[in-house]
Amino acid sequence: MKNIVLIGFMGVGKGSVAREIVKQSDLVALDTDDIIESMENRRIKKIFQQEGEEYFRSLEKKVASWLQKEVKGTLISTGGGFFKVPNLKKIGTVVYLHAPFETIIERIKSHPDAEKKLRKRPLLQDMEKAIKLYDERYPHYKKVADIVIDVSNKEIGDIAQEILRKVKK
Ligand code: S3P
């Protein structure tokens, strides 16, 4: 089976959806941000602060090449900017999780750990810039995706089922 690659904006729920899919299937999941944090032994926030965004993007590309070469039959959740790696489509079936910007922000703010969720994301510090980034990225997410899933107003269990059903087709 091909890998499943979950893409989408920060906070849309890629990690939560991945964990739900794992529960509902025999798939094992990897997360590109987790791989980068363990490669570097520091948090994404620290990598941005200490090395800058460009360095972080180079790590995403490195992880992307490794995934393409070495990983099969796995569910891969990604950071919000990972969709830009040049070999994305060669890694697996690309599933874009979509929700309106407002829904995403509401989702983060209503989380019990809201402050931490916001703090750990360098590109969510300035809301004006974040909206711009969302508007800029939205058409590209859609374009690069094999499957688009609208996650707004849906139960997490249903989202996972929908993805599993659609990737099998
Ligand atoms: C980023 C999203 C983050 C993380 C980094 C950059 C982005 O991941 O990779 O802060 O460019 O959108 P999440 O989508 O899990 O927040």
GROMACS .gro file of N, CA and C and ligand atoms in nm:
model
  523
    1MET      N    1   0.082  -0.121   0.000
    1MET     CA    2   0.000   0.000   0.000
    1MET      C    3   0.086   0.126   0.000
    2LYS      N    4   0.036   0.229  -0.070
    2LYS     CA    5   0.106   0.357  -0.072
    2LYS      C    6   0.096   0.425   0.065
    3ASN      N    7   0.190   0.512   0.096
    3ASN     CA    8   0.176   0.594   0.216
    3ASN      C    9   0.056   0.688   0.199
    4ILE      N   10   0.001   0.731   0.312
    4ILE     CA   11  -0.101   0.837   0.311
    4ILE      C   12  -0.035   0.959   0.373
    5VAL      N   13  -0.038   1.071   0.303
    5VAL     CA   14   0.027   1.193   0.352
    5VAL      C   15  -0.078   1.298   0.384
    6LEU      N   16  -0.091   1.332   0.512
    6LEU     CA   17  -0.191   1.432   0.552
    6LEU      C   18  -0.128   1.571   0.547
    7ILE      N   19  -0.188   1.661   0.468
    7ILE     CA   20  -0.139   1.799   0.465
    7ILE      C   21  -0.252   1.892   0.507
    8GLY      N   22  -0.217   2.016   0.540
    8GLY     CA   23  -0.319   2.115   0.576
    8GLY      C   24  -0.261   2.218   0.669
    9PHE      N   25  -0.338   2.324   0.691
    9PHE     CA   26  -0.290   2.438   0.768
    9PHE      C   27  -0.268   2.400   0.915
   10MET      N   28  -0.180   2.479   0.980
   10MET     CA   29  -0.154   2.460   1.124
   10MET      C   30  -0.284   2.456   1.203
   11GLY      N   31  -0.295   2.358   1.290
   11GLY     CA   32  -0.410   2.354   1.381
   11GLY      C   33  -0.535   2.292   1.322
   12VAL      N   34  -0.530   2.246   1.196
   12VAL     CA   35  -0.652   2.189   1.137
   12VAL      C   36  -0.684   2.051   1.195
   13GLY      N   37  -0.583   1.989   1.257
   13GLY     CA   38  -0.609   1.861   1.323
   13GLY      C   39  -0.542   1.742   1.256
   14LYS      N   40  -0.432   1.766   1.186
   14LYS     CA   41  -0.364   1.655   1.115
   14LYS      C   42  -0.320   1.546   1.215
   15GLY      N   43  -0.264   1.590   1.327
   15GLY     CA   44  -0.216   1.496   1.428
   15GLY      C   45  -0.331   1.417   1.490
   16SER      N   46  -0.438   1.486   1.526
   16SER     CA   47  -0.554   1.419   1.587
   16SER      C   48  -0.616   1.320   1.489
   17VAL      N   49  -0.627   1.361   1.363
   17VAL     CA   50  -0.686   1.271   1.262
   17VAL      C   51  -0.595   1.149   1.244
   18ALA      N   52  -0.464   1.173   1.242
   18ALA     CA   53  -0.371   1.061   1.226
   18ALA      C   54  -0.389   0.961   1.341
   19ARG      N   55  -0.399   1.012   1.464
   19ARG     CA   56  -0.415   0.921   1.579
   19ARG      C   57  -0.547   0.843   1.570
   20GLU      N   58  -0.651   0.907   1.517
   20GLU     CA   59  -0.780   0.838   1.503
   20GLU      C   60  -0.772   0.730   1.395
   21ILE      N   61  -0.703   0.761   1.285
   21ILE     CA   62  -0.687   0.660   1.179
   21ILE      C   63  -0.610   0.539   1.232
   22VAL      N   64  -0.509   0.566   1.312
   22VAL     CA   65  -0.430   0.457   1.372
   22VAL      C   66  -0.522   0.367   1.457
   23LYS      N   67  -0.613   0.431   1.531
   23LYS     CA   68  -0.707   0.354   1.614
   23LYS      C   69  -0.797   0.267   1.529
   24GLN      N   70  -0.840   0.320   1.415
   24GLN     CA   71  -0.938   0.251   1.332
   24GLN      C   72  -0.877   0.153   1.231
   25SER      N   73  -0.746   0.147   1.223
   25SER     CA   74  -0.684   0.063   1.119
   25SER      C   75  -0.559  -0.003   1.177
   26ASP      N   76  -0.490  -0.079   1.090
   26ASP     CA   77  -0.364  -0.136   1.140
   26ASP      C   78  -0.244  -0.051   1.096
   27LEU      N   79  -0.272   0.071   1.052
   27LEU     CA   80  -0.163   0.160   1.008
   27LEU      C   81  -0.081   0.211   1.126
   28VAL      N   82   0.045   0.238   1.098
   28VAL     CA   83   0.133   0.303   1.195
   28VAL      C   84   0.159   0.445   1.143
   29ALA      N   85   0.169   0.542   1.234
   29ALA     CA   86   0.184   0.681   1.190
   29ALA      C   87   0.319   0.742   1.224
   30LEU      N   88   0.362   0.831   1.135
   30LEU     CA   89   0.482   0.913   1.158
   30LEU      C   90   0.441   1.059   1.142
   31ASP      N   91   0.512   1.149   1.209
   31ASP     CA   92   0.483   1.292   1.193
   31ASP      C   93   0.613   1.365   1.156
   32THR      N   94   0.610   1.444   1.049
   32THR     CA   95   0.735   1.504   1.001
   32THR      C   96   0.795   1.601   1.105
   33ASP      N   97   0.709   1.675   1.176
   33ASP     CA   98   0.762   1.766   1.280
   33ASP      C   99   0.828   1.686   1.393
   34ASP      N  100   0.767   1.573   1.429
   34ASP     CA  101   0.827   1.488   1.535
   34ASP      C  102   0.962   1.433   1.490
   35ILE      N  103   0.970   1.394   1.362
   35ILE     CA  104   1.097   1.341   1.311
   35ILE      C  105   1.204   1.451   1.319
   36ILE      N  106   1.167   1.570   1.276
   36ILE     CA  107   1.262   1.682   1.277
   36ILE      C  108   1.305   1.714   1.421
   37GLU      N  109   1.209   1.716   1.513
   37GLU     CA  110   1.244   1.747   1.653
   37GLU      C  111   1.338   1.640   1.709
   38SER      N  112   1.316   1.515   1.672
   38SER     CA  113   1.407   1.415   1.729
   38SER      C  114   1.542   1.415   1.658
   39MET      N  115   1.543   1.447   1.528
   39MET     CA  116   1.672   1.460   1.458
   39MET      C  117   1.758   1.568   1.522
   40GLU      N  118   1.691   1.677   1.560
   40GLU     CA  119   1.762   1.795   1.609
   40GLU      C  120   1.770   1.801   1.762
   41ASN      N  121   1.693   1.715   1.827
   41ASN     CA  122   1.682   1.715   1.972
   41ASN      C  123   1.647   1.853   2.028
   42ARG      N  124   1.559   1.922   1.958
   42ARG     CA  125   1.505   2.049   2.007
   42ARG      C  126   1.371   2.074   1.940
   43ARG      N  127   1.292   2.160   2.001
   43ARG     CA  128   1.158   2.189   1.953
   43ARG      C  129   1.161   2.273   1.825
   44ILE      N  130   1.054   2.261   1.746
   44ILE     CA  131   1.041   2.340   1.623
   44ILE      C  132   1.060   2.489   1.653
   45LYS      N  133   0.997   2.533   1.760
   45LYS     CA  134   1.006   2.674   1.798
   45LYS      C  135   1.152   2.717   1.815
   46LYS      N  136   1.229   2.631   1.881
   46LYS     CA  137   1.372   2.660   1.904
   46LYS      C  138   1.448   2.660   1.771
   47ILE      N  139   1.416   2.566   1.684
   47ILE     CA  140   1.484   2.559   1.554
   47ILE      C  141   1.461   2.690   1.476
   48PHE      N  142   1.335   2.736   1.476
   48PHE     CA  143   1.304   2.864   1.410
   48PHE      C  144   1.382   2.978   1.474
   49GLN      N  145   1.381   2.981   1.608
   49GLN     CA  146   1.449   3.091   1.679
   49GLN      C  147   1.600   3.089   1.655
   50GLN      N  148   1.659   2.970   1.663
   50GLN     CA  149   1.805   2.962   1.661
   50GLN      C  150   1.863   2.956   1.520
   51GLU      N  151   1.788   2.897   1.425
   51GLU     CA  152   1.845   2.877   1.291
   51GLU      C  153   1.767   2.949   1.181
   52GLY      N  154   1.642   2.982   1.209
   52GLY     CA  155   1.561   3.048   1.106
   52GLY      C  156   1.477   2.949   1.027
   53GLU      N  157   1.379   3.005   0.955
   53GLU     CA  158   1.284   2.920   0.883
   53GLU      C  159   1.349   2.842   0.768
   54GLU      N  160   1.444   2.906   0.701
   54GLU     CA  161   1.504   2.841   0.585
   54GLU      C  162   1.570   2.707   0.623
   55TYR      N  163   1.637   2.709   0.737
   55TYR     CA  164   1.702   2.587   0.785
   55TYR      C  165   1.596   2.479   0.812
   56PHE      N  166   1.486   2.521   0.877
   56PHE     CA  167   1.378   2.426   0.905
   56PHE      C  168   1.325   2.365   0.774
   57ARG      N  169   1.308   2.449   0.672
   57ARG     CA  170   1.258   2.399   0.542
   57ARG      C  171   1.357   2.300   0.480
   58SER      N  172   1.486   2.321   0.503
   58SER     CA  173   1.583   2.227   0.447
   58SER      C  174   1.571   2.091   0.518
   59LEU      N  175   1.538   2.096   0.646
   59LEU     CA  176   1.518   1.968   0.718
   59LEU      C  177   1.393   1.897   0.666
   60GLU      N  178   1.289   1.975   0.635
   60GLU     CA  179   1.167   1.913   0.579
   60GLU      C  180   1.201   1.841   0.447
   61LYS      N  181   1.284   1.905   0.366
   61LYS     CA  182   1.321   1.843   0.237
   61LYS      C  183   1.400   1.714   0.259
   62LYS      N  184   1.488   1.717   0.358
   62LYS     CA  185   1.569   1.598   0.390
   62LYS      C  186   1.476   1.483   0.433
   63VAL      N  187   1.382   1.517   0.521
   63VAL     CA  188   1.287   1.415   0.569
   63VAL      C  189   1.203   1.362   0.451
   64ALA      N  190   1.165   1.453   0.361
   64ALA     CA  191   1.082   1.413   0.246
   64ALA      C  192   1.157   1.313   0.156
   65SER      N  193   1.286   1.336   0.135
   65SER     CA  194   1.364   1.242   0.051
   65SER      C  195   1.372   1.107   0.120
   66TRP      N  196   1.395   1.110   0.250
   66TRP     CA  197   1.402   0.984   0.325
   66TRP      C  198   1.268   0.909   0.319
   67LEU      N  199   1.159   0.982   0.338
   67LEU     CA  200   1.027   0.917   0.336
   67LEU      C  201   1.005   0.849   0.200
   68GLN      N  202   1.037   0.921   0.095
   68GLN     CA  203   1.015   0.865  -0.040
   68GLN      C  204   1.095   0.737  -0.059
   69LYS      N  205   1.219   0.737  -0.010
   69LYS     CA  206   1.306   0.621  -0.033
   69LYS      C  207   1.276   0.505   0.059
   70GLU      N  208   1.249   0.535   0.184
   70GLU     CA  209   1.254   0.431   0.287
   70GLU      C  210   1.121   0.390   0.350
   71VAL      N  211   1.017   0.472   0.334
   71VAL     CA  212   0.894   0.445   0.410
   71VAL      C  213   0.782   0.398   0.319
   72LYS      N  214   0.720   0.287   0.359
   72LYS     CA  215   0.610   0.231   0.278
   72LYS      C  216   0.490   0.200   0.367
   73GLY      N  217   0.370   0.212   0.311
   73GLY     CA  218   0.248   0.169   0.380
   73GLY      C  219   0.222   0.238   0.513
   74THR      N  220   0.264   0.363   0.525
   74THR     CA  221   0.256   0.433   0.653
   74THR      C  222   0.170   0.558   0.640
   75LEU      N  223   0.109   0.598   0.752
   75LEU     CA  224   0.031   0.721   0.757
   75LEU      C  225   0.126   0.832   0.803
   76ILE      N  226   0.137   0.936   0.723
   76ILE     CA  227   0.234   1.041   0.755
   76ILE      C  228   0.162   1.174   0.775
   77SER      N  229   0.168   1.228   0.897
   77SER     CA  230   0.114   1.363   0.916
   77SER      C  231   0.230   1.461   0.904
   78THR      N  232   0.199   1.582   0.860
   78THR     CA  233   0.305   1.676   0.823
   78THR      C  234   0.283   1.812   0.888
   79GLY      N  235   0.390   1.893   0.890
   79GLY     CA  236   0.376   2.032   0.931
   79GLY      C  237   0.304   2.110   0.822
   80GLY      N  238   0.245   2.222   0.859
   80GLY     CA  239   0.162   2.299   0.764
   80GLY      C  240   0.231   2.346   0.637
   81GLY      N  241   0.366   2.352   0.638
   81GLY     CA  242   0.437   2.398   0.520
   81GLY      C  243   0.506   2.287   0.444
   82PHE      N  244   0.487   2.163   0.490
   82PHE     CA  245   0.556   2.048   0.430
   82PHE      C  246   0.512   2.024   0.285
   83PHE      N  247   0.389   2.066   0.254
   83PHE     CA  248   0.335   2.041   0.119
   83PHE      C  249   0.424   2.099   0.009
   84LYS      N  250   0.516   2.188   0.046
   84LYS     CA  251   0.601   2.251  -0.056
   84LYS      C  252   0.721   2.167  -0.096
   85VAL      N  253   0.747   2.056  -0.029
   85VAL     CA  254   0.865   1.977  -0.067
   85VAL      C  255   0.847   1.929  -0.211
   86PRO      N  256   0.955   1.931  -0.290
   86PRO     CA  257   0.938   1.903  -0.433
   86PRO      C  258   0.889   1.762  -0.466
   87ASN      N  259   0.916   1.665  -0.377
   87ASN     CA  260   0.879   1.526  -0.409
   87ASN      C  261   0.751   1.481  -0.338
   88LEU      N  262   0.669   1.575  -0.292
   88LEU     CA  263   0.550   1.538  -0.211
   88LEU      C  264   0.468   1.423  -0.271
   89LYS      N  265   0.437   1.436  -0.402
   89LYS     CA  266   0.348   1.337  -0.464
   89LYS      C  267   0.413   1.199  -0.475
   90LYS      N  268   0.547   1.198  -0.467
   90LYS     CA  269   0.616   1.069  -0.477
   90LYS      C  270   0.618   0.996  -0.343
   91ILE      N  271   0.580   1.066  -0.237
   91ILE     CA  272   0.581   1.002  -0.104
   91ILE      C  273   0.457   0.915  -0.086
   92GLY      N  274   0.344   0.960  -0.138
   92GLY     CA  275   0.223   0.880  -0.121
   92GLY      C  276   0.099   0.954  -0.168
   93THR      N  277  -0.019   0.901  -0.130
   93THR     CA  278  -0.145   0.966  -0.163
   93THR      C  279  -0.163   1.087  -0.073
   94VAL      N  280  -0.178   1.204  -0.134
   94VAL     CA  281  -0.181   1.328  -0.056
   94VAL      C  282  -0.326   1.365  -0.020
   95VAL      N  283  -0.353   1.374   0.109
   95VAL     CA  284  -0.487   1.405   0.158
   95VAL      C  285  -0.484   1.542   0.226
   96TYR      N  286  -0.558   1.636   0.170
   96TYR     CA  287  -0.563   1.772   0.227
   96TYR      C  288  -0.681   1.785   0.323
   97LEU      N  289  -0.652   1.819   0.447
   97LEU     CA  290  -0.758   1.844   0.545
   97LEU      C  291  -0.790   1.992   0.542
   98HIS      N  292  -0.912   2.024   0.502
   98HIS     CA  293  -0.951   2.164   0.487
   98HIS      C  294  -1.051   2.210   0.592
   99ALA      N  295  -1.030   2.332   0.640
   99ALA     CA  296  -1.131   2.400   0.722
   99ALA      C  297  -1.108   2.549   0.704
  100PRO      N  298  -1.214   2.632   0.717
  100PRO     CA  299  -1.194   2.777   0.708
  100PRO      C  300  -1.100   2.825   0.819
  101PHE      N  301  -1.029   2.935   0.793
  101PHE     CA  302  -0.933   2.989   0.890
  101PHE      C  303  -0.999   3.008   1.027
  102GLU      N  304  -1.117   3.067   1.029
  102GLU     CA  305  -1.185   3.097   1.156
  102GLU      C  306  -1.211   2.969   1.236
  103THR      N  307  -1.250   2.864   1.166
  103THR     CA  308  -1.278   2.736   1.232
  103THR      C  309  -1.150   2.681   1.296
  104ILE      N  310  -1.039   2.697   1.225
  104ILE     CA  311  -0.911   2.647   1.275
  104ILE      C  312  -0.872   2.721   1.404
  105ILE      N  313  -0.886   2.853   1.400
  105ILE     CA  314  -0.848   2.934   1.517
  105ILE      C  315  -0.940   2.900   1.636
  106GLU      N  316  -1.069   2.886   1.606
  106GLU     CA  317  -1.164   2.846   1.712
  106GLU      C  318  -1.123   2.713   1.774
  107ARG      N  319  -1.086   2.620   1.686
  107ARG     CA  320  -1.047   2.486   1.730
  107ARG      C  321  -0.928   2.494   1.825
  108ILE      N  322  -0.829   2.574   1.789
  108ILE     CA  323  -0.710   2.587   1.875
  108ILE      C  324  -0.748   2.654   2.007
  109LYS      N  325  -0.827   2.761   1.997
  109LYS     CA  326  -0.860   2.838   2.118
  109LYS      C  327  -0.947   2.762   2.217
  110SER      N  328  -1.025   2.668   2.166
  110SER     CA  329  -1.114   2.594   2.256
  110SER      C  330  -1.045   2.471   2.317
  111HIS      N  331  -0.922   2.448   2.276
  111HIS     CA  332  -0.847   2.334   2.330
  111HIS      C  333  -0.803   2.363   2.473
  112PRO      N  334  -0.807   2.262   2.563
  112PRO     CA  335  -0.764   2.286   2.702
  112PRO      C  336  -0.620   2.341   2.711
  113ASP      N  337  -0.537   2.303   2.615
  113ASP     CA  338  -0.398   2.349   2.613
  113ASP      C  339  -0.376   2.461   2.512
  114ALA      N  340  -0.478   2.545   2.495
  114ALA     CA  341  -0.477   2.645   2.387
  114ALA      C  342  -0.349   2.729   2.382
  115GLU      N  343  -0.309   2.779   2.498
  115GLU     CA  344  -0.193   2.869   2.500
  115GLU      C  345  -0.068   2.801   2.446
  116LYS      N  346  -0.049   2.678   2.493
  116LYS     CA  347   0.068   2.601   2.449
  116LYS      C  348   0.061   2.576   2.297
  117LYS      N  349  -0.060   2.543   2.250
  117LYS     CA  350  -0.079   2.514   2.107
  117LYS      C  351  -0.042   2.634   2.021
  118LEU      N  352  -0.076   2.754   2.071
  118LEU     CA  353  -0.043   2.876   1.997
  118LEU      C  354   0.106   2.907   2.008
  119ARG      N  355   0.157   2.896   2.131
  119ARG     CA  356   0.296   2.934   2.160
  119ARG      C  357   0.397   2.853   2.080
  120LYS      N  358   0.365   2.724   2.062
  120LYS     CA  359   0.465   2.637   1.997
  120LYS      C  360   0.474   2.660   1.845
  121ARG      N  361   0.380   2.739   1.790
  121ARG     CA  362   0.378   2.757   1.644
  121ARG      C  363   0.428   2.896   1.604
  122PRO      N  364   0.554   2.905   1.561
  122PRO     CA  365   0.613   3.036   1.530
  122PRO      C  366   0.531   3.115   1.428
  123LEU      N  367   0.467   3.045   1.333
  123LEU     CA  368   0.396   3.118   1.227
  123LEU      C  369   0.252   3.152   1.264
  124LEU      N  370   0.214   3.125   1.389
  124LEU     CA  371   0.079   3.163   1.434
  124LEU      C  372   0.085   3.277   1.536
  125GLN      N  373   0.202   3.339   1.549
  125GLN     CA  374   0.218   3.442   1.653
  125GLN      C  375   0.148   3.572   1.614
  126ASP      N  376   0.145   3.600   1.485
  126ASP     CA  377   0.082   3.723   1.437
  126ASP      C  378  -0.038   3.683   1.351
  127MET      N  379  -0.160   3.711   1.400
  127MET     CA  380  -0.282   3.662   1.333
  127MET      C  381  -0.299   3.720   1.192
  128GLU      N  382  -0.262   3.848   1.176
  128GLU     CA  383  -0.273   3.909   1.041
  128GLU      C  384  -0.187   3.832   0.941
  129LYS      N  385  -0.064   3.801   0.985
  129LYS     CA  386   0.027   3.728   0.897
  129LYS      C  387  -0.024   3.586   0.873
  130ALA      N  388  -0.082   3.527   0.978
  130ALA     CA  389  -0.132   3.389   0.966
  130ALA      C  390  -0.248   3.382   0.865
  131ILE      N  391  -0.337   3.482   0.867
  131ILE     CA  392  -0.448   3.483   0.770
  131ILE      C  393  -0.392   3.494   0.628
  132LYS      N  394  -0.293   3.582   0.613
  132LYS     CA  395  -0.231   3.599   0.481
  132LYS      C  396  -0.172   3.467   0.432
  133LEU      N  397  -0.102   3.400   0.523
  133LEU     CA  398  -0.039   3.273   0.489
  133LEU      C  399  -0.145   3.171   0.449
  134TYR      N  400  -0.256   3.170   0.524
  134TYR     CA  401  -0.366   3.078   0.494
  134TYR      C  402  -0.418   3.104   0.352
  135ASP      N  403  -0.445   3.233   0.322
  135ASP     CA  404  -0.500   3.269   0.191
  135ASP      C  405  -0.404   3.235   0.078
  136GLU      N  406  -0.277   3.254   0.107
  136GLU     CA  407  -0.173   3.227   0.009
  136GLU      C  408  -0.162   3.076  -0.018
  137ARG      N  409  -0.172   2.998   0.090
  137ARG     CA  410  -0.149   2.854   0.076
  137ARG      C  411  -0.270   2.776   0.025
  138TYR      N  412  -0.389   2.825   0.059
  138TYR     CA  413  -0.511   2.748   0.033
  138TYR      C  414  -0.518   2.689  -0.110
  139PRO      N  415  -0.500   2.773  -0.215
  139PRO     CA  416  -0.509   2.715  -0.350
  139PRO      C  417  -0.404   2.608  -0.377
  140HIS      N  418  -0.287   2.623  -0.314
  140HIS     CA  419  -0.179   2.525  -0.338
  140HIS      C  420  -0.208   2.392  -0.270
  141TYR      N  421  -0.263   2.399  -0.149
  141TYR     CA  422  -0.302   2.274  -0.080
  141TYR      C  423  -0.398   2.196  -0.169
  142LYS      N  424  -0.499   2.269  -0.222
  142LYS     CA  425  -0.602   2.203  -0.302
  142LYS      C  426  -0.544   2.143  -0.429
  143LYS      N  427  -0.454   2.218  -0.489
  143LYS     CA  428  -0.397   2.178  -0.617
  143LYS      C  429  -0.310   2.052  -0.604
  144VAL      N  430  -0.235   2.045  -0.495
  144VAL     CA  431  -0.140   1.935  -0.481
  144VAL      C  432  -0.208   1.807  -0.429
  145ALA      N  433  -0.330   1.822  -0.374
  145ALA     CA  434  -0.397   1.708  -0.308
  145ALA      C  435  -0.457   1.609  -0.407
  146ASP      N  436  -0.449   1.480  -0.371
  146ASP     CA  437  -0.522   1.378  -0.446
  146ASP      C  438  -0.666   1.371  -0.393
  147ILE      N  439  -0.679   1.396  -0.263
  147ILE     CA  440  -0.810   1.388  -0.197
  147ILE      C  441  -0.824   1.510  -0.106
  148VAL      N  442  -0.941   1.576  -0.112
  148VAL     CA  443  -0.966   1.690  -0.022
  148VAL      C  444  -1.075   1.650   0.076
  149ILE      N  445  -1.049   1.669   0.204
  149ILE     CA  446  -1.150   1.635   0.306
  149ILE      C  447  -1.185   1.762   0.382
  150ASP      N  448  -1.312   1.801   0.378
  150ASP     CA  449  -1.355   1.915   0.458
  150ASP      C  450  -1.381   1.864   0.599
  151VAL      N  451  -1.303   1.913   0.694
  151VAL     CA  452  -1.313   1.857   0.829
  151VAL      C  453  -1.404   1.940   0.920
  152SER      N  454  -1.453   2.054   0.869
  152SER     CA  455  -1.533   2.139   0.958
  152SER      C  456  -1.668   2.073   0.989
  153ASN      N  457  -1.708   2.084   1.114
  153ASN     CA  458  -1.834   2.027   1.162
  153ASN      C  459  -1.847   1.876   1.145
  154LYS      N  460  -1.735   1.807   1.148
  154LYS     CA  461  -1.743   1.661   1.139
  154LYS      C  462  -1.677   1.599   1.262
  155GLU      N  463  -1.730   1.486   1.303
  155GLU     CA  464  -1.669   1.411   1.413
  155GLU      C  465  -1.538   1.350   1.366
  156ILE      N  466  -1.441   1.345   1.457
  156ILE     CA  467  -1.308   1.294   1.421
  156ILE      C  468  -1.315   1.148   1.369
  157GLY      N  469  -1.403   1.069   1.430
  157GLY     CA  470  -1.417   0.929   1.388
  157GLY      C  471  -1.466   0.919   1.245
  158ASP      N  472  -1.559   1.009   1.209
  158ASP     CA  473  -1.613   1.009   1.072
  158ASP      C  474  -1.507   1.055   0.971
  159ILE      N  475  -1.426   1.153   1.013
  159ILE     CA  476  -1.320   1.203   0.923
  159ILE      C  477  -1.223   1.088   0.892
  160ALA      N  478  -1.184   1.016   0.996
  160ALA     CA  479  -1.089   0.904   0.978
  160ALA      C  480  -1.149   0.799   0.883
  161GLN      N  481  -1.276   0.766   0.906
  161GLN     CA  482  -1.343   0.666   0.820
  161GLN      C  483  -1.346   0.711   0.675
  162GLU      N  484  -1.381   0.840   0.658
  162GLU     CA  485  -1.390   0.896   0.522
  162GLU      C  486  -1.254   0.884   0.451
  163ILE      N  487  -1.147   0.917   0.522
  163ILE     CA  488  -1.013   0.909   0.461
  163ILE      C  489  -0.980   0.765   0.424
  164LEU      N  490  -1.003   0.673   0.518
  164LEU     CA  491  -0.970   0.533   0.492
  164LEU      C  492  -1.050   0.480   0.371
  165ARG      N  493  -1.177   0.521   0.364
  165ARG     CA  494  -1.261   0.477   0.252
  165ARG      C  495  -1.208   0.533   0.120
  166LYS      N  496  -1.176   0.662   0.121
  166LYS     CA  497  -1.136   0.726  -0.006
  166LYS      C  498  -0.998   0.681  -0.055
  167VAL      N  499  -0.906   0.652   0.037
  167VAL     CA  500  -0.774   0.610  -0.012
  167VAL      C  501  -0.777   0.469  -0.069
  168LYS      N  502  -0.876   0.391  -0.028
  168LYS     CA  503  -0.884   0.253  -0.078
  168LYS      C  504  -0.943   0.245  -0.218
  169LYS      N  505  -1.016   0.350  -0.259
  169LYS     CA  506  -1.084   0.348  -0.389
  169LYS      C  507  -0.987   0.339  -0.507
  170S3P     C1  508   0.444   2.520   0.996
  170S3P     C2  509   0.359   2.438   1.066
  170S3P     C3  510   0.398   2.366   1.188
  170S3P     C4  511   0.549   2.343   1.190
  170S3P     C5  512   0.620   2.472   1.171
  170S3P     C6  513   0.584   2.540   1.039
  170S3P     C7  514   0.394   2.589   0.874
  170S3P     O1  515   0.330   2.241   1.197
  170S3P     O2  516   0.586   2.252   1.090
  170S3P     O3  517   0.589   2.555   1.279
  170S3P     O4  518   0.477   2.638   0.794
  170S3P     O5  519   0.271   2.594   0.855
  170S3P     P1  520   0.171   2.226   1.230
  170S3P     O6  521   0.098   2.235   1.099
  170S3P     O7  522   0.158   2.092   1.292
  170S3P     O8  523   0.135   2.335   1.322
   0.00000   0.00000   0.00000
